[in-house]
Short mmCIF file of C-alpha atoms and ligand atoms in Angstrom, two decimals:
data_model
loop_
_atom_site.label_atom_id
_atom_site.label_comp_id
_atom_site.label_asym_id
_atom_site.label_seq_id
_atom_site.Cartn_x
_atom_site.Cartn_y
_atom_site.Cartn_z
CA UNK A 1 122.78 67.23 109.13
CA UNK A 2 123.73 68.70 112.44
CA UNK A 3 120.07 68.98 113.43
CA UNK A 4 119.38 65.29 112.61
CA UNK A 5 122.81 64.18 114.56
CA UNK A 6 121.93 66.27 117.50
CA UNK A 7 118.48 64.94 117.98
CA UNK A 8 119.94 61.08 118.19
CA UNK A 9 122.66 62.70 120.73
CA UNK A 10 119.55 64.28 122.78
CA UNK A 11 117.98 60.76 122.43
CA UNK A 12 120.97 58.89 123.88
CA UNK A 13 121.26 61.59 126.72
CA UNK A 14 117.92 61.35 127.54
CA UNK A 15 117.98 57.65 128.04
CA UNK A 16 120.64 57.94 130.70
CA UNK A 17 118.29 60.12 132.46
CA UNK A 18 119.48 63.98 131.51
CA UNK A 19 116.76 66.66 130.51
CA UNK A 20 117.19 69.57 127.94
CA UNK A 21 117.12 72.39 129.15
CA UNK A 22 116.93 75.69 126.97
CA UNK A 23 119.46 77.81 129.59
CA UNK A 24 122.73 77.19 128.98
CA UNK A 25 123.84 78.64 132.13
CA UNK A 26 121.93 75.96 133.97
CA UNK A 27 122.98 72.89 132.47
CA UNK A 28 125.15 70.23 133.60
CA UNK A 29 126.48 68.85 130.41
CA UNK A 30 127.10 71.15 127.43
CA UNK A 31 128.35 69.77 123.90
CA UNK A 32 128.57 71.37 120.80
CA UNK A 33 128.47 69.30 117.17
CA UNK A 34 130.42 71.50 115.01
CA UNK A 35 131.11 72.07 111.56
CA UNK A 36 134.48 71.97 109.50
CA UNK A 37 132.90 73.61 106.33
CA UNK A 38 134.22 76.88 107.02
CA UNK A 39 136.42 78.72 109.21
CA UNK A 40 133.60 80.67 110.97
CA UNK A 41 131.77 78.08 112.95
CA UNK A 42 135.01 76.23 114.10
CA UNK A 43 136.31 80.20 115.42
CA UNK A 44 132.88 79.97 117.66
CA UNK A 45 133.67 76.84 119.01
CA UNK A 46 136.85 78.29 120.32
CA UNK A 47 135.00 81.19 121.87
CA UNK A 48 132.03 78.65 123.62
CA UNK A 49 134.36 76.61 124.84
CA UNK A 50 136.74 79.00 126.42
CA UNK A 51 134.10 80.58 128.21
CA UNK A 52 132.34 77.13 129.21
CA UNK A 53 135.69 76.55 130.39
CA UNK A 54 135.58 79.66 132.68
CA UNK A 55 132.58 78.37 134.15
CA UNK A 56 133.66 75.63 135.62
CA UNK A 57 135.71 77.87 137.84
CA UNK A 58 132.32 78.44 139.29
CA UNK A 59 130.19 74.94 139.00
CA UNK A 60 130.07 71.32 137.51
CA UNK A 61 129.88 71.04 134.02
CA UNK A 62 131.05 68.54 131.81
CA UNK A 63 132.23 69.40 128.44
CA UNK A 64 131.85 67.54 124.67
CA UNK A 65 132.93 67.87 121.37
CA UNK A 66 131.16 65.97 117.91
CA UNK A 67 130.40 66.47 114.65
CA UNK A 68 132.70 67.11 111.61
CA UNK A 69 136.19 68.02 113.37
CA UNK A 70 139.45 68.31 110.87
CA UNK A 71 142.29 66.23 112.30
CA UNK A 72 143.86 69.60 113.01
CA UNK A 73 141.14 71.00 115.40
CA UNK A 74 140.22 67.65 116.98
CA UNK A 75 143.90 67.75 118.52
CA UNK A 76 143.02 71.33 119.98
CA UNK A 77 140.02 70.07 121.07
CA UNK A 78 141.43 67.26 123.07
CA UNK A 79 142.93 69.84 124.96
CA UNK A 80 139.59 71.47 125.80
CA UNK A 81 136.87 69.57 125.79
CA UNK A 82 135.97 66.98 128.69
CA UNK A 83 134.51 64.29 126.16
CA UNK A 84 135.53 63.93 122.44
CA UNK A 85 133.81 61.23 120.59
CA UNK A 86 132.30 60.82 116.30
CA UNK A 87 128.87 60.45 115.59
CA UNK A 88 129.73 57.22 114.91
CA UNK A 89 130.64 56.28 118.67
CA UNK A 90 127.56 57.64 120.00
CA UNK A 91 126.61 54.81 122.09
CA UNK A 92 129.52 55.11 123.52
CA UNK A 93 128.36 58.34 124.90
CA UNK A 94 127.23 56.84 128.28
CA UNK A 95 129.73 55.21 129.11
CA UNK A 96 132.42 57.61 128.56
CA UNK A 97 130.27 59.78 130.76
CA UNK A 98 130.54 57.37 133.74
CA UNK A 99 134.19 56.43 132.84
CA UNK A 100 134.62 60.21 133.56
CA UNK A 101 133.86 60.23 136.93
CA UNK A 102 129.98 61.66 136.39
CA UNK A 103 127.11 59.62 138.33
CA UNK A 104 124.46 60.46 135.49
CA UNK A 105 121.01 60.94 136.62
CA UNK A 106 119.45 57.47 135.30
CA UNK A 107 121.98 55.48 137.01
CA UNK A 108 119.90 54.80 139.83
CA UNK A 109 116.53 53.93 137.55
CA UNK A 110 116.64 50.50 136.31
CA UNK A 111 114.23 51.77 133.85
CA UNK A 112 116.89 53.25 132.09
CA UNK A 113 118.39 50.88 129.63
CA UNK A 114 122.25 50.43 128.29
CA UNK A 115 123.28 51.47 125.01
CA UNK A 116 124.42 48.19 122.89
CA UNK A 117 128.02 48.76 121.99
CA UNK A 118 128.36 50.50 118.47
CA UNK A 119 131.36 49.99 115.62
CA UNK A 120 129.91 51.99 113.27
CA UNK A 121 127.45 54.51 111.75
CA UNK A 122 124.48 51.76 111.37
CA UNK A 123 124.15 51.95 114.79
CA UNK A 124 123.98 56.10 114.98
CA UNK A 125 120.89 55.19 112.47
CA UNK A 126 119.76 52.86 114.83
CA UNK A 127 119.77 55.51 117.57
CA UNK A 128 115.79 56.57 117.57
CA UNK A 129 116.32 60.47 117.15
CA UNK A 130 114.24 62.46 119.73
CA UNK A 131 112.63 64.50 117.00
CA UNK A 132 112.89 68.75 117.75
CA UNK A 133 109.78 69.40 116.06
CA UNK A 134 106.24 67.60 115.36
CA UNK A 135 105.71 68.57 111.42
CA UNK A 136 109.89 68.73 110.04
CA UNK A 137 112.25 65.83 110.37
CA UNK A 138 115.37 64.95 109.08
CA UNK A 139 115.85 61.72 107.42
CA UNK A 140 120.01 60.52 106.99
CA UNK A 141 120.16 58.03 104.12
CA UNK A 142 123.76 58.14 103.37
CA UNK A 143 127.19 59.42 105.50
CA UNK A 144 130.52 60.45 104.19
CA UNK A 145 131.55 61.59 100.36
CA UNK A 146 134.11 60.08 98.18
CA UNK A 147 133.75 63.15 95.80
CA UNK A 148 136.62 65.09 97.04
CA UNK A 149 136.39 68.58 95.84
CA UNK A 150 139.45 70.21 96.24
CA UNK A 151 137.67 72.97 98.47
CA UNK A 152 135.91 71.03 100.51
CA UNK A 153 136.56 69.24 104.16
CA UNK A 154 133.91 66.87 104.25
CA UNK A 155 135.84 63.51 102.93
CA UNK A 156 138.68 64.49 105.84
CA UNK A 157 135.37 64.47 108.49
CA UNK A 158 132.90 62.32 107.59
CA UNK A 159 135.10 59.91 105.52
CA UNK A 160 133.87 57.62 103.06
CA UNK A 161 130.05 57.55 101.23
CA UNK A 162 128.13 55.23 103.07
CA UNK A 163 124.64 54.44 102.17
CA UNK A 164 121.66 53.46 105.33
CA UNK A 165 119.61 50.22 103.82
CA UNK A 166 117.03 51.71 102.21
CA UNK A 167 114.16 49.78 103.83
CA UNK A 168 114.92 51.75 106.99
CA UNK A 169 114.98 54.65 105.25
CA UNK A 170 111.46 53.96 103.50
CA UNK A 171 109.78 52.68 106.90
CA UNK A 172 111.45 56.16 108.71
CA UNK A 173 109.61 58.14 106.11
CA UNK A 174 106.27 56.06 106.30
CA UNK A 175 106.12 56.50 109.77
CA UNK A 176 106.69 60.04 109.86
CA UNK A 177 104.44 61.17 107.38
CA UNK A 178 102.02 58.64 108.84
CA UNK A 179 102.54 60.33 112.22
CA UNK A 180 101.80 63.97 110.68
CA UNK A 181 104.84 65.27 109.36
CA UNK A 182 104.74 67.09 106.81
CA UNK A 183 108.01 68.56 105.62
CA UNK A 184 110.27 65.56 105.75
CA UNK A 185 114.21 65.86 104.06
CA UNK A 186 116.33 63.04 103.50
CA UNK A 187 119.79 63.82 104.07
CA UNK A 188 122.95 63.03 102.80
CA UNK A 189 126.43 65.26 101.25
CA UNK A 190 125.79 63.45 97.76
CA UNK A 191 122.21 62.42 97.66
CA UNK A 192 122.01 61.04 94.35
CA UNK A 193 125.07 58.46 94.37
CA UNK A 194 122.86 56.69 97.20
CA UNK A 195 123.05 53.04 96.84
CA UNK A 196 126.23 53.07 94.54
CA UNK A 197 128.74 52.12 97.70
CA UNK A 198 126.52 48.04 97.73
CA UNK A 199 127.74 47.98 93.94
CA UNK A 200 124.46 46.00 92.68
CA UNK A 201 122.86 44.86 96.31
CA UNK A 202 121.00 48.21 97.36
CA UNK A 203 118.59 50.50 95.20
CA UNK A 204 119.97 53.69 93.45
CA UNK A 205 118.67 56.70 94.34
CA UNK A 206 115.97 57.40 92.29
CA UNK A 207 114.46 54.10 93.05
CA UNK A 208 114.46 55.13 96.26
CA UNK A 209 112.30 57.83 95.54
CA UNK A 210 109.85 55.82 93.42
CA UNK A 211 109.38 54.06 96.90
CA UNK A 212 108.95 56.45 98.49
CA UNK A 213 106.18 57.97 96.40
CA UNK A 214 104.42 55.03 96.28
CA UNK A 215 104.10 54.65 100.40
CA UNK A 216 102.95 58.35 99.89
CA UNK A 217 100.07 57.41 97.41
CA UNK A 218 98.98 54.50 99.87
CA UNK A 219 99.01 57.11 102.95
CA UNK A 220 96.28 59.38 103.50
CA UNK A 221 98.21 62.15 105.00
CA UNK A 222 99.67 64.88 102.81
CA UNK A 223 103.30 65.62 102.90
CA UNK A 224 106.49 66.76 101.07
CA UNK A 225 109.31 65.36 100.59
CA UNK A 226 112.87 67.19 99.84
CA UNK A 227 116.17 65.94 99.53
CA UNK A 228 119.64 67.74 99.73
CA UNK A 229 121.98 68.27 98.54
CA UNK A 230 122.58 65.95 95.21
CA UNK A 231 125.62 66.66 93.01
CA UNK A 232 125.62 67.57 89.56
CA UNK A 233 127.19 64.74 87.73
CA UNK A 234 125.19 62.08 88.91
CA UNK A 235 121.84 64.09 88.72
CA UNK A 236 119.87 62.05 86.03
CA UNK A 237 116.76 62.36 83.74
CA UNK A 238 115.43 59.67 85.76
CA UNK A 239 115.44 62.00 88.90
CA UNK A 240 113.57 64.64 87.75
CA UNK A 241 111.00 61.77 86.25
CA UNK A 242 110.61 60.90 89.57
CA UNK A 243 109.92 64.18 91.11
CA UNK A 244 107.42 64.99 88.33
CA UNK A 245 105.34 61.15 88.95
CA UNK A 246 104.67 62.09 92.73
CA UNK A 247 102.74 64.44 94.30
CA UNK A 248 104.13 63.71 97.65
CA UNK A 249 108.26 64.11 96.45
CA UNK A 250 108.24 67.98 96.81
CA UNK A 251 108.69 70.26 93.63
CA UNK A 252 111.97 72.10 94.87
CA UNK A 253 115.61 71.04 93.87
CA UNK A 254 118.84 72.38 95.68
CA UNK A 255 121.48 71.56 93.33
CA UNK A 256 125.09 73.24 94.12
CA UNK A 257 126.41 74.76 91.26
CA UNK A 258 129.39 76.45 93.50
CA UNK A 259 130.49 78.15 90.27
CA UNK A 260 129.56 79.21 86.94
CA UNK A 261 133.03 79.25 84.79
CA UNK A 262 134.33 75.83 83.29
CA UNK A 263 138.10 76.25 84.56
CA UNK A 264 136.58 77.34 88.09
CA UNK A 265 134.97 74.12 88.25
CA UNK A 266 138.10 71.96 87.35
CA UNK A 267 140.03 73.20 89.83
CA UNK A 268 137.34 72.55 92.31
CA UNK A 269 136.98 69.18 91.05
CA UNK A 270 133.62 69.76 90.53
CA UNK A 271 133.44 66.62 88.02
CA UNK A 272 130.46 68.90 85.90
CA UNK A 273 130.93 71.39 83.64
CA UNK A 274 128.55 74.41 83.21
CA UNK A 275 126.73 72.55 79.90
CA UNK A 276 125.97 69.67 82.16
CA UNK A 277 124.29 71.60 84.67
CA UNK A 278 122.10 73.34 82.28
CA UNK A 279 121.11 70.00 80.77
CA UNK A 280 120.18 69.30 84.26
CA UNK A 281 118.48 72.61 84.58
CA UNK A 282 116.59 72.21 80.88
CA UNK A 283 114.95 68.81 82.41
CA UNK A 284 113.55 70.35 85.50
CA UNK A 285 111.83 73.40 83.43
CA UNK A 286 110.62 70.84 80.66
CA UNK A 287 109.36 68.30 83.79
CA UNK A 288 108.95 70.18 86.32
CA UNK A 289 108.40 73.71 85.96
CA UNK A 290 106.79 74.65 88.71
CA UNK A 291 110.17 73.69 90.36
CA UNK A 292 111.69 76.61 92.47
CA UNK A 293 115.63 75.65 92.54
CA UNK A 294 117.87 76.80 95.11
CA UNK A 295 121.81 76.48 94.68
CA UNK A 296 125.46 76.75 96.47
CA UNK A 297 127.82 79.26 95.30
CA UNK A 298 131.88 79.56 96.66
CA UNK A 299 133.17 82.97 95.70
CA UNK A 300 136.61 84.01 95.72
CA UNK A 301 138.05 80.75 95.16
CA UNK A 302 142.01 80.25 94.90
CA UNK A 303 142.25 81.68 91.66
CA UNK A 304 138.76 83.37 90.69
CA UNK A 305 139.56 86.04 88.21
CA UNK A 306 136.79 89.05 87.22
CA UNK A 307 135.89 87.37 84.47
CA UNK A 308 135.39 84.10 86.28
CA UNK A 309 133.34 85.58 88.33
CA UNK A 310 131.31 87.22 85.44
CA UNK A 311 130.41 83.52 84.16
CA UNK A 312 128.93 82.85 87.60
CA UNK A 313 127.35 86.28 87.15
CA UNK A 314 125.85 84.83 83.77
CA UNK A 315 124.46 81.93 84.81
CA UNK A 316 122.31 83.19 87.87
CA UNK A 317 121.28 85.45 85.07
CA UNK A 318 120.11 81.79 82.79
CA UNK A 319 119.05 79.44 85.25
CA UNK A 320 117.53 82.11 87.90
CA UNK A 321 117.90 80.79 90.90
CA UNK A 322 115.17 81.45 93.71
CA UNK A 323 117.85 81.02 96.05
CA UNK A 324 121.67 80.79 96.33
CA UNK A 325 123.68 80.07 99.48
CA UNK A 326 126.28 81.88 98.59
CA UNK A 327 129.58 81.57 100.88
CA UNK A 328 132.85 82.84 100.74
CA UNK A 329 136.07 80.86 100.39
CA UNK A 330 137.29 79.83 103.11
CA UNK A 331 140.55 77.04 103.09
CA UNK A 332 140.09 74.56 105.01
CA UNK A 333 143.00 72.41 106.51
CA UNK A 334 143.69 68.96 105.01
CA UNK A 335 141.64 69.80 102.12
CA UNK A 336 143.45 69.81 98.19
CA UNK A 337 143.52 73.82 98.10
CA UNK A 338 144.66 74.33 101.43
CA UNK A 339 147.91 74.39 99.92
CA UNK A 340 147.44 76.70 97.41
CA UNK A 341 147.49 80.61 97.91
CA UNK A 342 144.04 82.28 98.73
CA UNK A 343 144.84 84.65 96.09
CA UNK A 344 141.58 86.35 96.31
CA UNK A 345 141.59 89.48 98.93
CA UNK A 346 138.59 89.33 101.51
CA UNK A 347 137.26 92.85 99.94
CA UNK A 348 137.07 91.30 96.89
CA UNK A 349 135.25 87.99 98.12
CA UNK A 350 132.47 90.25 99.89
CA UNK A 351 132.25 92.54 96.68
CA UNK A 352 131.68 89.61 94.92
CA UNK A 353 129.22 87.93 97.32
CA UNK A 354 127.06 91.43 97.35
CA UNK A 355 127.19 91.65 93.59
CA UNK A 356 125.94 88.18 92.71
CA UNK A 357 123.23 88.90 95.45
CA UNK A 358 121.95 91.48 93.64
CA UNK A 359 121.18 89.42 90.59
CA UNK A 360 119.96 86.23 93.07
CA UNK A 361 117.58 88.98 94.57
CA UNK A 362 116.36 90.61 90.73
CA UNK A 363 115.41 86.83 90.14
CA UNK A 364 113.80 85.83 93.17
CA UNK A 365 111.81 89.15 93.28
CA UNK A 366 110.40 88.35 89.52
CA UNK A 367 109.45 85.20 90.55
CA UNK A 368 107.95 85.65 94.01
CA UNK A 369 106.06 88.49 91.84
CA UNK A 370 104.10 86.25 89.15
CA UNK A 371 102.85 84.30 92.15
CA UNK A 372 101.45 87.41 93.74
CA UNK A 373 97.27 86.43 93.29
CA UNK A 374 97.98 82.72 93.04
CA UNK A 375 96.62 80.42 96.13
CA UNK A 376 99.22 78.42 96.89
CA UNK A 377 99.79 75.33 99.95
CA UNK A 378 101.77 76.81 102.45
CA UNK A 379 103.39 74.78 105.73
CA UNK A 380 102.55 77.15 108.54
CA UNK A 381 105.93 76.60 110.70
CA UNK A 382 105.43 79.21 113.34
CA UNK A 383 105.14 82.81 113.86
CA UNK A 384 107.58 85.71 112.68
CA UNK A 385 110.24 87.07 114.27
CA UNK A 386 108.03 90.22 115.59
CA UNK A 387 105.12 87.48 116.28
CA UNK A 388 102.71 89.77 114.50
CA UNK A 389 102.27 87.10 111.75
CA UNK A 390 102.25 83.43 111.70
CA UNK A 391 105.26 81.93 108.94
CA UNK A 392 105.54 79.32 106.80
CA UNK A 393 107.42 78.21 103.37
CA UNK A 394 105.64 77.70 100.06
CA UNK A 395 106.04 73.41 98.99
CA UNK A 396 109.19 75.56 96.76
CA UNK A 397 110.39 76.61 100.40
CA UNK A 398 109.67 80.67 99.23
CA UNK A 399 109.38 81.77 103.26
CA UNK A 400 105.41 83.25 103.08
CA UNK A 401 104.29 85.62 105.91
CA UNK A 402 100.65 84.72 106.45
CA UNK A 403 98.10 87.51 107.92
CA UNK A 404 96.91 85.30 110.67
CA UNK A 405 97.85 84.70 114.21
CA UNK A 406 95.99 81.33 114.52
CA UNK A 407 98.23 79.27 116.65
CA UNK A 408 96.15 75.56 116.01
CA UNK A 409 97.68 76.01 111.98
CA UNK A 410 100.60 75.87 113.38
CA UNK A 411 102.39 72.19 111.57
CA UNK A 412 99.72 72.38 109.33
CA UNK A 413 99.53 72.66 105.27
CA UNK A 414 96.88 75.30 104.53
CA UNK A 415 95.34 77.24 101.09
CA UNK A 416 96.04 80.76 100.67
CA UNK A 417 96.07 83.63 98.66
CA UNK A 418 99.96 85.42 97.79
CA UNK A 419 99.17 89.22 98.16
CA UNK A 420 102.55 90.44 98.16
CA UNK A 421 106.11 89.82 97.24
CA UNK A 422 109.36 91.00 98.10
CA UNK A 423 113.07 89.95 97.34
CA UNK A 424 112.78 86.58 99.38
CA UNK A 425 109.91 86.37 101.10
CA UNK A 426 105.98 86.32 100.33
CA UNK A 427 102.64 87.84 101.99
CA UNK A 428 99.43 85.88 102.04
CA UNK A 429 96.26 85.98 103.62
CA UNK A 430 94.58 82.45 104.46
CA UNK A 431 91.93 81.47 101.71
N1 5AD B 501 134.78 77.60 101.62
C1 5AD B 501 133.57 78.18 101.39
N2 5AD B 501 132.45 77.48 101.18
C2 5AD B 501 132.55 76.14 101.20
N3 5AD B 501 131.63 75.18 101.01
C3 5AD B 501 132.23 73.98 101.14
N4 5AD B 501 133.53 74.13 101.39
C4 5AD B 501 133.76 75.46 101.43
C5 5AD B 501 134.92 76.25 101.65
N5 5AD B 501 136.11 75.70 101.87
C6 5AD B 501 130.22 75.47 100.68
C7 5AD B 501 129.84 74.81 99.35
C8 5AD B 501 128.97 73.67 99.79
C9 5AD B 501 128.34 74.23 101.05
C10 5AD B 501 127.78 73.21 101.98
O1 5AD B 501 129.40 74.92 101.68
O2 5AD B 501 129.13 75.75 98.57
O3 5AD B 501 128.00 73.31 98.82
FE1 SF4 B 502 132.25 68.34 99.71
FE2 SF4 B 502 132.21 68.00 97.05
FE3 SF4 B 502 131.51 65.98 98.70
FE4 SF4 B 502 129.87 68.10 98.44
S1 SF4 B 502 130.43 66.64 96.80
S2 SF4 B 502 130.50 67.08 100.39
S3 SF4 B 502 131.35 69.77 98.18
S4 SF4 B 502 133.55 66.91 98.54
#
């Protein structure tokens, strides 16, 4: 979500005439979009932003702040940030720019053009995002949550669900896959209750898929299409029907679990119990079962006793994840469980997180294993981190190390043969 936000915010900057630059030290404008999810990420903006403040001792910079701030932060932030705005003012951008005092470098082109003045998120869809890469893009069809999990500070930052007309959203996807992309995601924090804010006036989610598998038949270009994340209780049959129809809606599911023991889930206000998710879970093996499915665990939760813990141990153990995002509690202010005592000690949260990544990585292994032989599809997305072997993911998003170093694959979808496996990862050569 951040990624797709801060490619419309590069967009708007670049209209007024600044340029990216990739050295930090060199830039003239510096903003960060944070996010509230955790404790963690909001610590680092503290750090950046103290020492962004310390360079200004030495040179001009302007500072910003956007993205998901809790009321309590954005106060803080106030303090210490130049600009503050929400995505949702970011046409604004410009001109709180100038009203700061900064000449910005398109002023003096008349080429440059104004930003209309902007109420509300329609306009940040509006905003033409300056895309990072040529072969993944980010596609937001839906801001906000009215789920409220007890753990969670999403509802306090992004407010309300709010779904993006879906005729955008189908002519966004066209035109990207049209254009050569190949790994496109729509986005949103509760995928599958798109459409239900219009009450009877917009298309429901799986609809929307349909749609968008049928401008996929009609194009000639191959692509894949994910979607993340989609909750639990309003994850239908009629989803996974979907998903199984097209060949161009990808055959990987991320579906947040976030804990594996009934009472757990109450008091996260999960709305799902653990029955329901392997009903879910049944239908995507009976549909789909080439399906890889990925998943979002909290451990430690106000709480989470051993044998709590041992159900969440149980089901990675049935539904054998290929990966799990697993993260540990952290409260977050404003949210439900703030107020309740983190009763869980951090020693135990970590024990907890290694142990159930053990089992995540006897799963994944298994799996990654019975493809070792297989020619699979794979996205090449780059080279690895040592640049000794050119990288991609698997259509189930399994990352896949690929003997090569031919640059011109890079973006590309090509065959090849899995020769290896290890916990996460693959090893192919190109067929
Ligand atoms: N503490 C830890 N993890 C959290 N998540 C959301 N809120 C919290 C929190 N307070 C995790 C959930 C969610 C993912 C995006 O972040 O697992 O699915
Ligand atoms: Fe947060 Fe729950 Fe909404 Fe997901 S569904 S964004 S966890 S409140």
């Amino acid at each position: 979500m951040n990624i797709s936000d801060s490619e419309r915010v590069r967009s708007v900057l670049e209209r007024i005439g600044y340029v990216w630059t990739d050295n930090e030290e060199e830039a003239n404008l510096l903003g960060i979009l944070a996010c509230s999810v955790r404790q963690k990420p909001i610590d680092k903006v503290y750090n950046k932003i103290s020492q962004w403040n310390r360079w200004k001792n030495k040179r001009n910079l302007v500072t910003f702040i956007s993205g998901c701030i809790l009321p309590t932060d954005k106060e803080r932030f106030l303090k210490l940030f130049d600009l503050i705005f929400s995505m949702s003012e970011l046409s604004q951008l410009p001109a709180m720019i100038r009203d700061y005092g900064v000449v910005t470098p398109g002023a003096l082109d008349s080429s440059v053009t104004a930003m209309p003045a902007n109420e509300n998120i329609f306009q940040l869809w509006d905003v033409k995002p300056n895309y990072q890469s040529d072969f993944e893009a980010y596609v937001p069809i839906q801001n906000g949550c009215d789920k409220f999990c007890t753990y969670c500070a999403v509802p306090y930052t992004r407010g309300r669900e709010v779904s993006r007309p879906s005729q955008e959203i189908i002519d966004e996807v066209a035109h990207l896959a049209a254009r050569g992309y190949k790994s496109i995601t729509l986005l949103g924090q509760n995928v599958n209750s798109y459409g239900l804010d219009k009450k009877g006036e917009e298309i429901t989610f799986p609809e929307l898929l349909r749609a968008i598998g049928e401008a996929g038949n009609k194009l000639q270009q191959k692509f894949w299409l994910y979607f993340t994340s989609p909750h639990p209780s309003d994850m239908t049959r009629e989803v996974i029907e979907v998903i199984s129809q097209y060949d161009c809606l990808a055959k990987q599911i991320h579906l947040p679990l976030q804990s594996g023991d009934d009472r757990m889930l109450i008091k996260m206000k999960r709305s799902h119990d653990l029955q329901k998710y392997r009903e879910i879970v049944q239908d995507i093996r009976q549909l789909i079962p080439q399906a890889t499915l990925f998943t979002d665990i909290i451990v430690g939760f106000t709480s989470e006793t051993e044998e709590a813990f041992q159900n969440t141990v149980e089901a990675f153990q049935e539904f054998k994840f290929n990966m799990a995002y697993i993260a540990k509690y952290s409260p977050r202010p404003g949210a439900a469980s703030y107020r309740w005592e983190d009763d869980v000690t951090n020693d135990e949260k970590k024990g907890r997180y290694q142990r159930l990544t053990l089992v995540l990585k006897r799963h994944a292994y298994r799996y990654n294993q019975s493809l070792v032989n297989k020619e699979m599809e794979i996205l090449v997305t780059g080279k690895d981190r040592k640049g000794q072997y050119l990288q991609g993911l698997t259509e189930g998003k399994i990352i896949t190390r690929i003997e090569s170093l031919d640059e011109s694959l890079i973006g590309k979808i090509v065959p090849a043969k899995i020769i290896s496996a290890a916990d996460f990862s693959l090893t192919a050569q190109l067929a």
